[in-house]
Tab-separated table of C-alpha atoms and ligand atoms in Angstrom:
chain	number	residue	atom	x	y	z
A	24	UNK	CA	4.189	1.449	-28.763
A	25	UNK	CA	2.385	2.499	-25.600
A	26	UNK	CA	3.913	3.763	-22.395
A	27	UNK	CA	2.228	2.374	-19.299
A	28	UNK	CA	2.083	3.607	-15.710
A	29	UNK	CA	2.688	1.228	-12.805
A	30	UNK	CA	1.872	1.795	-9.131
A	31	UNK	CA	3.650	-0.826	-7.023
A	32	UNK	CA	2.050	-0.568	-3.581
A	33	UNK	CA	3.018	-2.461	-0.478
A	34	UNK	CA	-0.260	-4.354	-0.774
A	35	UNK	CA	-1.537	-3.904	-4.330
A	36	UNK	CA	-0.422	-2.777	-7.778
A	37	UNK	CA	-2.263	-0.914	-10.517
A	38	UNK	CA	-1.598	-0.437	-14.226
A	39	UNK	CA	-2.820	2.440	-16.415
A	40	UNK	CA	-2.353	3.645	-19.960
A	41	UNK	CA	-3.193	6.838	-21.824
A	42	UNK	CA	-5.451	6.004	-24.760
A	43	UNK	CA	-7.652	8.012	-27.083
A	44	UNK	CA	-7.552	11.111	-24.996
A	45	UNK	CA	-8.360	9.373	-21.723
A	46	UNK	CA	-6.635	7.318	-19.064
A	47	UNK	CA	-7.628	3.696	-18.641
A	48	UNK	CA	-6.708	1.355	-15.856
A	49	UNK	CA	-6.047	-2.196	-16.940
A	50	UNK	CA	-7.646	-5.311	-15.435
A	51	UNK	CA	-5.818	-8.600	-14.920
A	52	UNK	CA	-6.906	-12.126	-15.886
A	53	UNK	CA	-9.421	-12.109	-13.020
A	54	UNK	CA	-10.988	-8.877	-14.385
A	55	UNK	CA	-9.561	-7.156	-11.346
A	56	UNK	CA	-7.880	-3.773	-11.610
A	57	UNK	CA	-5.789	-4.428	-8.553
A	58	UNK	CA	-3.059	-7.047	-8.459
A	59	UNK	CA	-1.720	-8.158	-5.053
A	60	UNK	CA	1.993	-7.436	-4.489
A	61	UNK	CA	2.635	-11.084	-3.681
A	62	UNK	CA	4.959	-13.724	-5.154
A	63	UNK	CA	4.600	-17.434	-4.352
A	64	UNK	CA	7.408	-19.847	-5.182
A	65	UNK	CA	6.869	-23.607	-5.451
A	66	UNK	CA	8.879	-26.653	-6.516
A	67	UNK	CA	7.472	-26.431	-10.034
A	68	UNK	CA	6.861	-22.757	-10.796
A	69	UNK	CA	6.378	-19.222	-9.538
A	70	UNK	CA	3.064	-17.433	-9.109
A	71	UNK	CA	2.672	-13.663	-9.112
A	72	UNK	CA	-0.251	-11.449	-8.075
A	73	UNK	CA	-3.687	-12.882	-7.316
A	74	UNK	CA	-2.683	-16.524	-7.849
A	75	UNK	CA	0.204	-16.022	-5.418
A	76	UNK	CA	-2.044	-14.400	-2.801
A	77	UNK	CA	-4.357	-17.430	-3.025
A	78	UNK	CA	-1.487	-19.647	-1.852
A	79	UNK	CA	-0.452	-17.444	1.038
A	80	UNK	CA	-1.808	-19.708	3.763
A	81	UNK	CA	-1.062	-23.063	2.112
A	82	UNK	CA	2.475	-22.100	1.066
A	83	UNK	CA	3.245	-19.792	3.964
A	84	UNK	CA	7.034	-20.012	4.022
A	85	UNK	CA	7.523	-19.503	0.291
A	86	UNK	CA	4.901	-16.845	-0.333
A	87	UNK	CA	6.498	-13.435	-0.096
A	88	UNK	CA	4.875	-10.039	0.391
A	89	UNK	CA	5.594	-6.705	2.081
A	90	UNK	CA	9.151	-6.524	0.705
A	91	UNK	CA	8.662	-2.912	-0.407
A	92	UNK	CA	9.862	-1.983	3.091
A	93	UNK	CA	13.082	-3.989	2.602
A	94	UNK	CA	14.118	-2.327	-0.667
A	95	UNK	CA	17.646	-0.927	-0.566
A	96	UNK	CA	18.227	-1.645	3.134
A	97	UNK	CA	21.002	-3.413	5.015
A	98	UNK	CA	19.957	-6.612	6.763
A	99	UNK	CA	20.933	-5.215	10.156
A	100	UNK	CA	18.958	-2.001	9.671
A	101	UNK	CA	16.582	-1.862	12.693
A	102	UNK	CA	13.677	-1.309	10.307
A	103	UNK	CA	14.462	-4.573	8.529
A	104	UNK	CA	14.620	-6.406	11.842
A	105	UNK	CA	11.224	-4.967	12.766
A	106	UNK	CA	9.710	-6.125	9.460
A	107	UNK	CA	11.354	-9.532	9.791
A	108	UNK	CA	9.612	-10.094	13.120
A	109	UNK	CA	6.241	-9.621	11.394
A	110	UNK	CA	6.860	-11.860	8.371
A	111	UNK	CA	6.333	-15.641	8.316
A	112	UNK	CA	8.932	-16.262	5.583
A	113	UNK	CA	12.687	-16.052	6.057
A	114	UNK	CA	14.324	-12.623	5.782
A	115	UNK	CA	18.101	-13.120	5.446
A	116	UNK	CA	21.270	-11.135	4.746
A	117	UNK	CA	22.397	-11.386	1.110
A	118	UNK	CA	26.080	-11.606	0.195
A	119	UNK	CA	26.445	-7.814	0.008
A	120	UNK	CA	24.830	-7.333	3.428
A	121	UNK	CA	21.463	-6.109	2.164
A	122	UNK	CA	18.190	-7.717	3.183
A	123	UNK	CA	16.647	-10.449	1.030
A	124	UNK	CA	14.445	-13.501	1.430
A	125	UNK	CA	15.207	-17.212	1.439
A	126	UNK	CA	12.596	-19.527	-0.023
A	127	UNK	CA	12.299	-22.971	-1.545
A	128	UNK	CA	11.916	-22.666	-5.299
A	129	UNK	CA	12.323	-25.325	-8.003
A	130	UNK	CA	13.392	-27.866	-5.382
A	131	UNK	CA	16.259	-25.734	-4.096
A	132	UNK	CA	16.792	-23.165	-1.356
A	133	UNK	CA	17.156	-19.845	-3.126
A	134	UNK	CA	17.728	-16.256	-2.046
A	135	UNK	CA	16.041	-13.307	-3.716
A	136	UNK	CA	16.728	-9.609	-3.344
A	137	UNK	CA	13.852	-7.109	-3.049
A	138	UNK	CA	14.771	-5.914	-6.585
A	139	UNK	CA	14.305	-9.426	-7.957
A	140	UNK	CA	10.947	-9.773	-6.191
A	141	UNK	CA	9.814	-6.376	-7.461
A	142	UNK	CA	10.968	-7.435	-10.937
A	143	UNK	CA	8.754	-10.528	-10.726
A	144	UNK	CA	5.747	-8.325	-10.002
A	145	UNK	CA	6.710	-5.926	-12.807
A	146	UNK	CA	6.981	-8.920	-15.144
A	147	UNK	CA	3.441	-9.866	-14.190
A	148	UNK	CA	2.159	-6.289	-14.648
A	149	UNK	CA	3.926	-6.053	-18.001
A	150	UNK	CA	2.328	-9.300	-19.197
A	151	UNK	CA	-1.089	-8.139	-18.009
A	152	UNK	CA	-0.669	-4.876	-19.931
A	153	UNK	CA	0.586	-6.668	-23.044
A	154	UNK	CA	-2.392	-9.008	-23.094
A	155	UNK	CA	-4.889	-6.182	-22.549
A	156	UNK	CA	-3.327	-3.857	-25.117
A	157	UNK	CA	-2.286	-6.517	-27.607
A	158	UNK	CA	1.178	-5.071	-28.027
A	159	UNK	CA	4.685	-5.282	-26.607
A	160	UNK	CA	5.345	-3.018	-23.637
A	161	UNK	CA	8.804	-1.706	-22.806
A	162	UNK	CA	8.497	1.920	-21.694
A	163	UNK	CA	6.910	2.722	-18.365
A	164	UNK	CA	6.552	5.355	-15.652
A	165	UNK	CA	6.658	4.000	-12.099
A	166	UNK	CA	5.518	5.669	-8.889
A	167	UNK	CA	7.505	5.610	-5.651
A	168	UNK	CA	6.755	7.029	-2.197
A	169	UNK	CA	7.858	10.666	-1.980
A	170	UNK	CA	10.141	9.746	0.926
A	171	UNK	CA	12.101	7.087	-1.025
A	172	UNK	CA	15.866	7.664	-0.823
A	173	UNK	CA	18.250	7.560	-3.799
A	174	UNK	CA	19.188	3.985	-2.946
A	175	UNK	CA	15.559	2.924	-2.879
A	176	UNK	CA	14.926	4.719	-6.184
A	177	UNK	CA	17.898	2.999	-7.816
A	178	UNK	CA	16.571	-0.348	-6.623
A	179	UNK	CA	13.230	0.352	-8.260
A	180	UNK	CA	14.961	1.242	-11.514
A	181	UNK	CA	17.020	-1.953	-11.297
A	182	UNK	CA	13.808	-3.936	-10.828
A	183	UNK	CA	12.287	-2.476	-13.989
A	184	UNK	CA	15.446	-3.393	-15.917
A	185	UNK	CA	15.385	-6.993	-14.664
A	186	UNK	CA	11.771	-7.154	-15.873
A	187	UNK	CA	12.854	-6.007	-19.341
A	188	UNK	CA	11.257	-2.600	-18.955
A	189	UNK	CA	12.637	0.824	-19.690
A	190	UNK	CA	11.589	3.201	-16.921
A	191	UNK	CA	11.280	6.687	-18.423
A	192	UNK	CA	10.690	8.248	-15.048
A	193	UNK	CA	10.126	7.497	-11.392
A	194	UNK	CA	7.373	9.730	-10.120
A	195	UNK	CA	6.537	10.503	-6.496
A	196	UNK	CA	3.137	9.124	-5.444
A	197	UNK	CA	2.161	12.613	-4.280
A	198	UNK	CA	3.098	14.236	-7.608
A	199	UNK	CA	1.220	11.548	-9.532
A	200	UNK	CA	-1.906	12.174	-7.453
A	201	UNK	CA	-1.635	15.929	-7.954
A	202	UNK	CA	-1.231	15.462	-11.732
A	203	UNK	CA	-4.374	13.298	-11.808
A	204	UNK	CA	-6.237	16.064	-10.060
A	205	UNK	CA	-4.926	18.893	-12.205
A	206	UNK	CA	-5.660	17.343	-15.543
A	207	UNK	CA	-9.353	16.829	-14.902
A	208	UNK	CA	-10.034	20.165	-13.270
A	209	UNK	CA	-11.145	22.387	-16.100
A	210	UNK	CA	-11.791	25.392	-13.891
A	211	UNK	CA	-8.278	26.048	-12.576
A	212	UNK	CA	-7.269	29.719	-12.168
A	213	UNK	CA	-5.222	31.336	-14.916
A	214	UNK	CA	-1.525	32.059	-14.394
A	215	UNK	CA	-2.328	35.655	-13.387
A	216	UNK	CA	-4.901	34.609	-10.781
A	217	UNK	CA	-4.311	33.340	-7.247
A	218	UNK	CA	-3.517	29.630	-7.490
A	219	UNK	CA	-5.837	26.955	-6.110
A	220	UNK	CA	-4.207	25.394	-3.088
A	221	UNK	CA	-4.948	21.752	-2.407
A	222	UNK	CA	-3.726	19.324	0.243
A	223	UNK	CA	-3.468	15.668	-0.813
A	224	UNK	CA	-3.570	12.939	1.824
A	225	UNK	CA	-2.507	9.436	0.700
A	226	UNK	CA	-2.661	6.744	3.350
A	227	UNK	CA	-1.932	3.282	1.995
A	228	UNK	CA	-1.047	-0.036	3.563
A	229	UNK	CA	2.266	0.969	5.095
A	230	UNK	CA	2.917	4.631	4.390
A	231	UNK	CA	1.289	8.033	4.905
A	232	UNK	CA	2.150	10.815	2.456
A	233	UNK	CA	0.849	14.366	2.307
A	234	UNK	CA	1.482	17.113	-0.199
A	235	UNK	CA	0.462	20.755	-0.391
A	236	UNK	CA	0.139	21.854	-4.021
A	237	UNK	CA	-0.677	25.038	-5.883
A	238	UNK	CA	-2.512	24.808	-9.226
A	239	UNK	CA	-2.933	27.212	-12.095
A	240	UNK	CA	-3.976	26.291	-15.630
A	241	UNK	CA	-1.155	24.129	-16.996
A	242	UNK	CA	0.965	24.613	-13.904
A	243	UNK	CA	1.475	22.531	-10.794
A	244	UNK	CA	3.761	23.480	-7.942
A	245	UNK	CA	4.409	21.153	-5.037
A	246	UNK	CA	4.757	23.510	-2.062
A	247	UNK	CA	5.676	20.900	0.549
A	248	UNK	CA	5.407	17.232	1.409
A	249	UNK	CA	5.258	15.468	4.767
A	250	UNK	CA	5.232	11.757	5.485
A	251	UNK	CA	5.164	9.100	8.136
A	252	UNK	CA	7.134	6.404	6.353
A	253	UNK	CA	5.825	3.607	8.501
A	254	UNK	CA	2.146	4.265	9.111
A	255	UNK	CA	-0.691	2.694	7.187
A	256	UNK	CA	-3.590	0.280	7.157
A	257	UNK	CA	-1.499	-2.674	8.219
A	258	UNK	CA	-0.800	-1.010	11.578
A	259	UNK	CA	-4.544	-0.936	12.255
A	260	UNK	CA	-4.864	-4.610	11.197
A	261	UNK	CA	-2.072	-5.584	13.578
A	262	UNK	CA	-3.620	-3.694	16.498
A	263	UNK	CA	-6.980	-5.387	15.948
A	264	UNK	CA	-5.232	-8.768	15.693
A	265	UNK	CA	-3.315	-8.127	18.930
A	266	UNK	CA	-6.586	-7.287	20.642
A	267	UNK	CA	-8.258	-10.548	19.568
A	268	UNK	CA	-5.136	-12.547	20.376
A	269	UNK	CA	-5.483	-11.385	23.981
A	270	UNK	CA	-9.191	-12.094	23.997
A	271	UNK	CA	-8.753	-15.577	22.516
A	272	UNK	CA	-6.037	-16.408	25.059
A	273	UNK	CA	-8.578	-15.874	27.819
A	274	UNK	CA	-11.651	-17.282	26.141
A	275	UNK	CA	-10.275	-20.216	24.176
A	276	UNK	CA	-6.859	-20.824	25.762
A	277	UNK	CA	-5.084	-20.494	22.418
A	278	UNK	CA	-2.254	-18.176	21.437
A	279	UNK	CA	-2.259	-17.042	17.796
A	280	UNK	CA	1.197	-15.549	18.297
A	281	UNK	CA	2.715	-19.014	18.579
A	282	UNK	CA	1.553	-20.161	15.122
A	283	UNK	CA	2.559	-18.068	12.092
A	284	UNK	CA	-0.225	-19.541	9.961
A	285	UNK	CA	-2.885	-18.684	12.561
A	286	UNK	CA	-1.457	-15.180	12.967
A	287	UNK	CA	-1.565	-14.468	9.212
A	288	UNK	CA	-5.142	-15.774	8.992
A	289	UNK	CA	-6.115	-13.610	11.952
A	290	UNK	CA	-4.536	-10.466	10.480
A	291	UNK	CA	-6.305	-11.098	7.151
A	292	UNK	CA	-9.665	-11.461	8.909
A	293	UNK	CA	-8.986	-8.365	11.013
A	294	UNK	CA	-8.331	-6.399	7.835
A	295	UNK	CA	-11.750	-7.439	6.509
A	296	UNK	CA	-13.320	-6.480	9.835
A	297	UNK	CA	-11.585	-3.080	9.692
A	298	UNK	CA	-13.057	-2.431	6.235
A	299	UNK	CA	-16.543	-3.398	7.426
A	300	UNK	CA	-16.166	-0.992	10.330
A	301	UNK	CA	-15.466	1.827	7.853
A	302	UNK	CA	-18.913	1.511	6.313
A	303	UNK	CA	-20.872	0.419	9.411
A	304	UNK	CA	-21.167	2.291	12.660
A	305	UNK	CA	-22.433	-0.781	14.554
A	306	UNK	CA	-20.265	-3.487	16.091
A	307	UNK	CA	-19.141	-5.970	13.440
A	308	UNK	CA	-18.475	-9.701	13.913
A	309	UNK	CA	-15.276	-11.663	13.389
A	310	UNK	CA	-15.602	-15.414	12.783
A	311	UNK	CA	-12.811	-17.855	11.973
A	312	UNK	CA	-13.505	-21.559	11.622
A	313	UNK	CA	-11.000	-24.162	12.750
A	314	UNK	CA	-8.674	-21.400	13.883
A	315	UNK	CA	-6.352	-23.360	16.192
A	316	UNK	CA	-6.690	-26.765	17.799
A	317	UNK	CA	-9.873	-27.267	15.751
A	318	UNK	CA	-11.554	-24.436	17.647
A	319	UNK	CA	-13.907	-22.000	15.892
A	320	UNK	CA	-13.470	-18.490	17.249
A	321	UNK	CA	-15.738	-15.441	17.240
A	322	UNK	CA	-15.430	-11.865	18.371
A	323	UNK	CA	-16.769	-8.428	17.615
A	324	UNK	CA	-15.590	-4.860	17.437
A	325	UNK	CA	-16.992	-1.404	16.726
A	326	UNK	CA	-15.454	1.883	15.680
A	327	UNK	CA	-15.207	3.198	19.198
A	328	UNK	CA	-13.005	0.313	20.276
A	329	UNK	CA	-10.870	0.587	17.151
A	330	UNK	CA	-10.318	4.288	17.762
A	331	UNK	CA	-9.389	3.568	21.366
A	332	UNK	CA	-6.823	0.966	20.264
A	333	UNK	CA	-5.489	3.204	17.500
A	334	UNK	CA	-5.174	6.409	19.507
A	335	UNK	CA	-1.384	6.444	19.022
A	336	UNK	CA	-1.631	5.832	15.268
A	337	UNK	CA	-4.249	8.549	14.874
A	338	UNK	CA	-2.055	10.980	16.815
A	339	UNK	CA	0.727	10.311	14.285
A	340	UNK	CA	-1.686	10.946	11.395
A	341	UNK	CA	-2.608	14.255	13.005
A	342	UNK	CA	1.045	15.193	13.536
A	343	UNK	CA	1.865	14.506	9.862
A	344	UNK	CA	-1.110	16.593	8.760
A	345	UNK	CA	0.074	19.460	10.944
A	346	UNK	CA	3.598	19.063	9.564
A	347	UNK	CA	2.488	19.652	5.965
A	348	UNK	CA	0.703	22.810	7.066
A	349	UNK	CA	3.831	24.033	8.783
A	350	UNK	CA	6.236	23.132	5.932
A	351	UNK	CA	4.021	24.759	3.311
A	352	UNK	CA	3.371	27.919	5.339
A	353	UNK	CA	-0.264	27.698	4.275
A	354	UNK	CA	-2.919	29.180	6.536
A	355	UNK	CA	-6.193	27.314	6.886
A	356	UNK	CA	-7.946	30.084	4.947
A	357	UNK	CA	-5.512	29.540	2.019
A	358	UNK	CA	-6.570	25.919	1.512
A	359	UNK	CA	-9.213	25.391	-1.152
A	360	UNK	CA	-9.632	21.621	-0.793
A	361	UNK	CA	-8.251	18.549	0.946
A	362	UNK	CA	-8.322	15.540	-1.374
A	363	UNK	CA	-7.969	12.059	0.078
A	364	UNK	CA	-6.622	8.949	-1.704
A	365	UNK	CA	-5.190	5.581	-0.675
A	366	UNK	CA	-7.232	2.777	0.880
A	367	UNK	CA	-6.744	3.799	4.494
A	368	UNK	CA	-8.290	7.255	4.085
A	369	UNK	CA	-11.600	5.334	4.088
A	370	UNK	CA	-11.222	4.946	7.865
A	371	UNK	CA	-13.788	7.378	9.366
A	372	UNK	CA	-11.378	8.518	12.114
A	373	UNK	CA	-8.828	9.561	9.466
A	374	UNK	CA	-11.475	11.595	7.635
A	375	UNK	CA	-12.416	13.246	10.920
A	376	UNK	CA	-8.795	14.272	11.414
A	377	UNK	CA	-8.877	16.043	8.051
A	378	UNK	CA	-11.788	18.068	9.334
A	379	UNK	CA	-10.059	18.707	12.675
A	380	UNK	CA	-6.675	19.789	11.293
A	381	UNK	CA	-7.632	21.534	8.054
A	382	UNK	CA	-11.139	22.677	9.014
A	383	UNK	CA	-12.571	21.166	5.824
A	384	UNK	CA	-14.568	18.130	4.817
A	385	UNK	CA	-12.278	15.785	2.871
A	386	UNK	CA	-13.012	15.745	-0.889
A	387	UNK	CA	-13.052	12.585	-2.938
A	388	UNK	CA	-12.684	14.020	-6.424
A	389	UNK	CA	-10.124	11.343	-7.250
A	390	UNK	CA	-10.473	7.576	-7.428
A	391	UNK	CA	-8.839	6.632	-4.102
A	392	UNK	CA	-7.201	3.491	-5.473
A	393	UNK	CA	-6.242	4.609	-8.967
A	394	UNK	CA	-5.196	8.253	-8.592
A	395	UNK	CA	-1.483	7.443	-8.357
A	396	UNK	CA	-1.324	5.118	-11.349
A	397	UNK	CA	-3.455	7.456	-13.437
A	398	UNK	CA	-0.963	10.220	-12.743
A	399	UNK	CA	1.865	7.978	-13.946
A	400	UNK	CA	0.008	7.214	-17.172
A	401	UNK	CA	-0.753	10.907	-17.691
A	402	UNK	CA	2.916	11.668	-17.587
A	403	UNK	CA	3.337	9.468	-20.652
A	404	UNK	CA	0.401	10.925	-22.583
B	12	ATP	P1	1.489	1.764	0.103
B	12	ATP	O1	1.006	2.994	-0.589
B	12	ATP	O2	1.587	1.916	1.592
B	12	ATP	O3	2.710	1.148	-0.499
B	12	ATP	P2	-0.771	0.433	-1.171
B	12	ATP	O4	-0.663	1.460	-2.252
B	12	ATP	O5	-0.755	-0.998	-1.570
B	12	ATP	O6	0.368	0.629	-0.066
B	12	ATP	P3	-3.532	1.128	-0.802
B	12	ATP	O7	-3.983	0.189	-1.853
B	12	ATP	O8	-3.648	2.586	-1.045
B	12	ATP	O9	-2.067	0.732	-0.304
B	12	ATP	O10	-4.348	0.858	0.551
B	12	ATP	C1	-4.406	-0.405	1.112
B	12	ATP	C2	-4.804	-0.258	2.559
B	12	ATP	O11	-6.085	0.372	2.630
B	12	ATP	C3	-4.929	-1.611	3.254
B	12	ATP	O12	-4.382	-1.536	4.535
B	12	ATP	C4	-6.426	-1.801	3.290
B	12	ATP	O13	-6.829	-2.621	4.368
B	12	ATP	C5	-6.912	-0.376	3.480
B	12	ATP	N1	-8.323	-0.211	3.092
B	12	ATP	C6	-8.897	-0.442	1.889
B	12	ATP	N2	-10.210	-0.218	1.939
B	12	ATP	C7	-10.489	0.151	3.221
B	12	ATP	C8	-11.691	0.509	3.932
B	12	ATP	N3	-12.873	0.493	3.326
B	12	ATP	N4	-11.570	0.857	5.232
B	12	ATP	C9	-10.379	0.866	5.850
B	12	ATP	N5	-9.224	0.526	5.255
B	12	ATP	C10	-9.290	0.181	3.953
B	13	MG	MG1	0.061	3.435	-2.471
């Protein structure tokens, strides 16, 4: 029986397994290695992953995502209230006072806890792995953000149990990334030599995590971690969407903020625009047909504007980078490499901050999307 690694991200999940001396990531039924962290409930059935994401706009109130931020939190936690304001489905207090969601499922109003939602995604990931590997899967290693509290960790374990899995270990995202790095580097110093010191930067959809690590052959020591628990790609998407909302108010006399469906469509398009801006230095277009009141809307944005809008976010990235330096007591001259992973480290301004703070070009030795899950699978090898 194989042990699989799961990375449950706020936006996407990955699955990996150790096989025949190597690590393989596993594709889903759409031949895609990433599975959206989305669940869509309908009167007849539930959808998980890509098929759920496809229904996001059509089934807005019963398609749930972004609940990773709600895990293990009381409903009246200010963070929950902040998330609730951004989500088009109903976030409600459950009987025990924790946050959950209320949706229509199988012709009834039903409440689900974040653990149950996470379990649905794990069920999907487990099925995907079982189909790909042709065997039953029970044992797994699951990654969690390094800043997750005990309560949040217990919730993740509960979710694996509901999904019929046996979680052998919860591993910090940062540790998983460092393991991925260590295993493939054949030229690490021996135990007697000075260790190789590497900074890892992981910026995902909703969290920023950094770790300073020291490597010798067969030995990994995490010197320090630093995080901004609420900073990621989605903050950039929201800023871009706010910008166009203003612009469209003036130009088209429509207000995306008044229509949840329009707002979600706008944020999704702004995310695509953000990604295009990462690979193009010119201004990039935004076009949405039949956006509101049958109006087609257009706009454009370039990197300069994005960086102007995101000046506060980028300052927080810089502060977190400086924090890991301080916590680890590393001097710039002690750092051998800065490795970047996570989708949002593709933003050019984030890469430039690596250069500014650490005085080094960021390295991309690792697969930015799969480093975490590969580390989980390695742990089982
Ligand atoms: P988290 O780790 O916060 O729970 P996650 O693991 O799901 O979330 P990732 O898959 O690492 O997050 O990254 C997703 C984020 O990266 C999204 O916000 C996405 O828009 C962003 N992203 C992906 N590619 C690019 C790109 N080329 N340019 C800018 N941002 C990108
Ligand atoms: Mg992640």
